[in-house]
Amino acid sequence: MSEKHFEDITINELCERAMIGRTTFYKHFADKYEFFRFFVRQLQSDFDASNTTSADYENPHYFFMSILGHLLDFLKEHEQFVHMVLSSNLLSTLLDILSDQITFDIAQKIRIGIKKGMDVPASPEIIASFFTGAIIHTIRWWLMQKKKLPEEKLIEEVEKILFALH
C-alpha cells in the first residue's frame, strides 16, 4: 500500500501480492476498505508492541509526553504509509483506529495509578478521551500542514500546554 494511492489499488492487485485467490480474499474481507482496517489494526499491534515505555500515570506530564513521542516515532517509522494515507481519504480511519487504542491504554494506566493511591481530577475514561482527542487532532493538524512545523517545535508547544494545565 505504500507504493500506490489506496484508491488506485485493485482487489486483484491485493490478491496477487498476497498470493491468494479472490475467493479467499472475500472470505476474510468484504472490500478493500475492510482490508485497510485490518492492515491498520496490524500496524496498531506493532504500535502497542513497540511501546516499551514503562511510564505510568504517577507523573502525568511525563506520561503524556511519552505517548506523544511514541506516536511521532511510530508515524516516522511508517512514513511511506502515512504519506499514502494523507494522499487518500483514509486519514480519519487511521487516526480513529489509533485513537481507540491510545484511549484504552491511557485509561488502563490511570486505573493502575488510582489503585496505587493516586488522586485524579476525573474518571479515567474522560481523562483518556480528552487527552487522546487533543493529541490525535493536533497530530492530524500537524500532518496536514503544507509548511510543516518541525517535530521538535510541535513537541515543545505541546509540552508548554501540558505545563500550563498542570
mmCIF file of C-alpha atoms in Angstrom:
data_model
loop_
_atom_site.group_PDB
_atom_site.id
_atom_site.type_symbol
_atom_site.label_atom_id
_atom_site.label_comp_id
_atom_site.label_asym_id
_atom_site.label_seq_id
_atom_site.Cartn_x
_atom_site.Cartn_y
_atom_site.Cartn_z
ATOM 1 C CA MET A 1 0.000 0.000 0.000
ATOM 2 C CA SER A 2 2.963 2.303 0.278
ATOM 3 C CA GLU A 3 3.636 2.063 -3.462
ATOM 4 C CA LYS A 4 0.299 3.338 -4.780
ATOM 5 C CA HIS A 5 -2.620 5.503 -3.730
ATOM 6 C CA PHE A 6 -5.118 3.301 -1.970
ATOM 7 C CA GLU A 7 -7.931 4.311 -4.317
ATOM 8 C CA ASP A 8 -5.867 3.008 -7.262
ATOM 9 C CA ILE A 9 -5.210 -0.409 -5.749
ATOM 10 C CA THR A 10 -7.481 -3.151 -7.038
ATOM 11 C CA ILE A 11 -8.626 -6.297 -5.262
ATOM 12 C CA ASN A 12 -6.761 -8.279 -7.933
ATOM 13 C CA GLU A 13 -3.511 -6.476 -7.052
ATOM 14 C CA LEU A 14 -4.005 -7.183 -3.350
ATOM 15 C CA CYS A 15 -4.676 -10.850 -4.122
ATOM 16 C CA GLU A 16 -1.649 -11.125 -6.411
ATOM 17 C CA ARG A 17 0.634 -9.528 -3.820
ATOM 18 C CA ALA A 18 -0.696 -11.833 -1.106
ATOM 19 C CA MET A 19 -0.619 -14.820 -3.462
ATOM 20 C CA ILE A 20 -4.242 -15.707 -2.730
ATOM 21 C CA GLY A 21 -7.354 -16.033 -4.841
ATOM 22 C CA ARG A 22 -10.208 -13.549 -4.867
ATOM 23 C CA THR A 23 -12.443 -16.125 -3.151
ATOM 24 C CA THR A 24 -10.024 -16.300 -0.238
ATOM 25 C CA PHE A 25 -9.870 -12.501 -0.077
ATOM 26 C CA TYR A 26 -13.666 -12.198 0.047
ATOM 27 C CA LYS A 27 -13.865 -14.956 2.653
ATOM 28 C CA HIS A 28 -11.998 -12.605 5.013
ATOM 29 C CA PHE A 29 -12.871 -9.100 3.796
ATOM 30 C CA ALA A 30 -15.987 -7.505 2.313
ATOM 31 C CA ASP A 31 -13.939 -4.988 0.334
ATOM 32 C CA LYS A 32 -10.560 -3.270 0.232
ATOM 33 C CA TYR A 33 -11.651 -0.786 2.916
ATOM 34 C CA GLU A 34 -12.241 -3.623 5.346
ATOM 35 C CA PHE A 35 -8.787 -4.919 4.381
ATOM 36 C CA PHE A 36 -7.385 -1.442 5.114
ATOM 37 C CA ARG A 37 -8.923 -1.518 8.606
ATOM 38 C CA PHE A 38 -7.350 -4.969 9.139
ATOM 39 C CA PHE A 39 -3.980 -3.665 7.909
ATOM 40 C CA VAL A 40 -4.154 -0.669 10.247
ATOM 41 C CA ARG A 41 -5.070 -2.918 13.168
ATOM 42 C CA GLN A 42 -1.915 -4.911 12.404
ATOM 43 C CA LEU A 43 0.057 -1.656 12.493
ATOM 44 C CA GLN A 44 -1.710 -0.874 15.745
ATOM 45 C CA SER A 45 -0.450 -4.173 17.165
ATOM 46 C CA ASP A 46 3.057 -3.135 16.116
ATOM 47 C CA PHE A 47 2.443 0.236 17.790
ATOM 48 C CA ASP A 48 1.438 -1.480 21.030
ATOM 49 C CA ALA A 49 4.319 -3.963 20.917
ATOM 50 C CA SER A 50 6.872 -1.221 20.294
ATOM 51 C CA ASN A 51 5.596 0.858 23.208
ATOM 52 C CA THR A 52 8.098 -0.295 25.778
ATOM 53 C CA THR A 53 7.679 2.899 27.760
ATOM 54 C CA SER A 54 7.092 1.968 31.340
ATOM 55 C CA ALA A 55 5.731 5.427 32.053
ATOM 56 C CA ASP A 56 2.796 5.341 34.365
ATOM 57 C CA TYR A 57 0.351 8.000 35.354
ATOM 58 C CA GLU A 58 2.227 8.975 38.531
ATOM 59 C CA ASN A 59 3.840 11.781 36.534
ATOM 60 C CA PRO A 60 1.084 12.931 34.124
ATOM 61 C CA HIS A 61 3.373 15.350 32.289
ATOM 62 C CA TYR A 62 5.975 12.678 31.508
ATOM 63 C CA PHE A 63 3.231 10.136 30.818
ATOM 64 C CA PHE A 64 1.503 12.256 28.151
ATOM 65 C CA MET A 65 4.767 13.418 26.584
ATOM 66 C CA SER A 66 5.930 9.797 26.281
ATOM 67 C CA ILE A 67 2.698 8.943 24.441
ATOM 68 C CA LEU A 68 3.216 11.868 22.054
ATOM 69 C CA GLY A 69 6.826 10.840 21.452
ATOM 70 C CA HIS A 70 5.852 7.242 20.844
ATOM 71 C CA LEU A 71 3.125 8.267 18.385
ATOM 72 C CA LEU A 72 5.508 10.547 16.461
ATOM 73 C CA ASP A 73 8.154 7.789 16.344
ATOM 74 C CA PHE A 74 5.548 5.374 15.026
ATOM 75 C CA LEU A 75 4.472 7.816 12.291
ATOM 76 C CA LYS A 76 8.119 8.352 11.286
ATOM 77 C CA GLU A 77 8.743 4.625 11.177
ATOM 78 C CA HIS A 78 5.762 4.196 8.826
ATOM 79 C CA GLU A 79 6.324 7.443 6.909
ATOM 80 C CA GLN A 80 5.710 5.985 3.443
ATOM 81 C CA PHE A 81 2.395 4.506 4.577
ATOM 82 C CA VAL A 82 1.410 7.780 6.258
ATOM 83 C CA HIS A 83 2.076 9.694 3.014
ATOM 84 C CA MET A 84 -0.160 7.251 1.142
ATOM 85 C CA VAL A 85 -2.895 7.740 3.724
ATOM 86 C CA LEU A 86 -2.537 11.538 3.565
ATOM 87 C CA SER A 87 -2.991 11.491 -0.199
ATOM 88 C CA SER A 88 -6.141 9.383 0.104
ATOM 89 C CA ASN A 89 -9.346 9.737 2.058
ATOM 90 C CA LEU A 90 -8.231 7.319 4.780
ATOM 91 C CA LEU A 91 -6.607 9.588 7.373
ATOM 92 C CA SER A 92 -9.705 9.648 9.575
ATOM 93 C CA THR A 93 -9.908 5.851 9.537
ATOM 94 C CA LEU A 94 -6.252 5.510 10.505
ATOM 95 C CA LEU A 95 -6.487 8.074 13.308
ATOM 96 C CA ASP A 96 -9.774 6.621 14.614
ATOM 97 C CA ILE A 97 -8.224 3.183 14.987
ATOM 98 C CA LEU A 98 -5.102 4.555 16.696
ATOM 99 C CA SER A 99 -7.310 6.771 18.862
ATOM 100 C CA ASP A 100 -9.281 3.803 20.195
ATOM 101 C CA GLN A 101 -6.109 2.035 21.276
ATOM 102 C CA ILE A 102 -4.487 5.129 22.794
ATOM 103 C CA THR A 103 -7.662 5.897 24.778
ATOM 104 C CA PHE A 104 -7.776 2.329 26.078
ATOM 105 C CA ASP A 105 -4.082 2.362 27.046
ATOM 106 C CA ILE A 106 -4.304 5.709 28.847
ATOM 107 C CA ALA A 107 -7.420 4.712 30.807
ATOM 108 C CA GLN A 108 -5.766 1.446 31.814
ATOM 109 C CA LYS A 109 -2.618 3.207 33.094
ATOM 110 C CA ILE A 110 -4.727 5.746 35.002
ATOM 111 C CA ARG A 111 -6.670 2.919 36.680
ATOM 112 C CA ILE A 112 -3.344 1.409 37.771
ATOM 113 C CA GLY A 113 -2.374 4.819 39.201
ATOM 114 C CA ILE A 114 -5.651 5.018 41.110
ATOM 115 C CA LYS A 115 -5.010 1.572 42.623
ATOM 116 C CA LYS A 116 -1.633 2.892 43.796
ATOM 117 C CA GLY A 117 -3.450 5.705 45.598
ATOM 118 C CA MET A 118 -3.173 8.498 43.049
ATOM 119 C CA ASP A 119 -5.776 11.213 43.052
ATOM 120 C CA VAL A 120 -7.116 12.049 39.588
ATOM 121 C CA PRO A 121 -9.323 15.009 38.643
ATOM 122 C CA ALA A 122 -11.854 12.980 36.602
ATOM 123 C CA SER A 123 -12.697 9.428 35.601
ATOM 124 C CA PRO A 124 -10.004 7.503 33.716
ATOM 125 C CA GLU A 125 -12.256 7.313 30.653
ATOM 126 C CA ILE A 126 -12.808 11.078 30.492
ATOM 127 C CA ILE A 127 -9.125 11.912 31.040
ATOM 128 C CA ALA A 128 -8.126 9.349 28.398
ATOM 129 C CA SER A 129 -10.718 10.563 25.917
ATOM 130 C CA PHE A 130 -9.809 14.214 26.475
ATOM 131 C CA PHE A 131 -6.075 13.728 26.008
ATOM 132 C CA THR A 132 -6.446 11.336 23.079
ATOM 133 C CA GLY A 133 -8.775 13.743 21.284
ATOM 134 C CA ALA A 134 -6.360 16.608 21.824
ATOM 135 C CA ILE A 135 -3.297 14.711 20.651
ATOM 136 C CA ILE A 136 -4.973 12.999 17.688
ATOM 137 C CA HIS A 137 -6.393 16.290 16.411
ATOM 138 C CA THR A 138 -3.053 18.022 16.963
ATOM 139 C CA ILE A 139 -1.273 15.263 15.020
ATOM 140 C CA ARG A 140 -3.895 15.487 12.242
ATOM 141 C CA TRP A 141 -3.381 19.261 12.049
ATOM 142 C CA TRP A 142 0.406 18.829 12.053
ATOM 143 C CA LEU A 143 0.356 16.189 9.305
ATOM 144 C CA MET A 144 -1.920 18.292 7.084
ATOM 145 C CA GLN A 145 0.207 21.457 7.185
ATOM 146 C CA LYS A 146 1.808 22.484 3.882
ATOM 147 C CA LYS A 147 4.726 24.100 5.735
ATOM 148 C CA LYS A 148 5.098 21.546 8.465
ATOM 149 C CA LEU A 149 6.218 22.708 11.854
ATOM 150 C CA PRO A 150 9.424 20.871 12.842
ATOM 151 C CA GLU A 151 8.709 17.902 15.097
ATOM 152 C CA GLU A 152 10.820 19.388 17.893
ATOM 153 C CA LYS A 153 8.724 22.580 17.810
ATOM 154 C CA LEU A 154 5.500 20.551 17.953
ATOM 155 C CA ILE A 155 6.778 18.665 20.998
ATOM 156 C CA GLU A 156 7.901 21.922 22.630
ATOM 157 C CA GLU A 157 4.487 23.542 22.068
ATOM 158 C CA VAL A 158 2.564 20.554 23.450
ATOM 159 C CA GLU A 159 4.889 20.460 26.454
ATOM 160 C CA LYS A 160 4.151 24.147 27.161
ATOM 161 C CA ILE A 161 0.428 23.391 27.095
ATOM 162 C CA LEU A 162 0.835 20.471 29.497
ATOM 163 C CA PHE A 163 2.843 22.602 31.925
ATOM 164 C CA ALA A 164 0.202 25.332 31.740
ATOM 165 C CA LEU A 165 -2.544 22.803 32.551
ATOM 166 C CA HIS A 166 -0.713 21.184 35.426
#
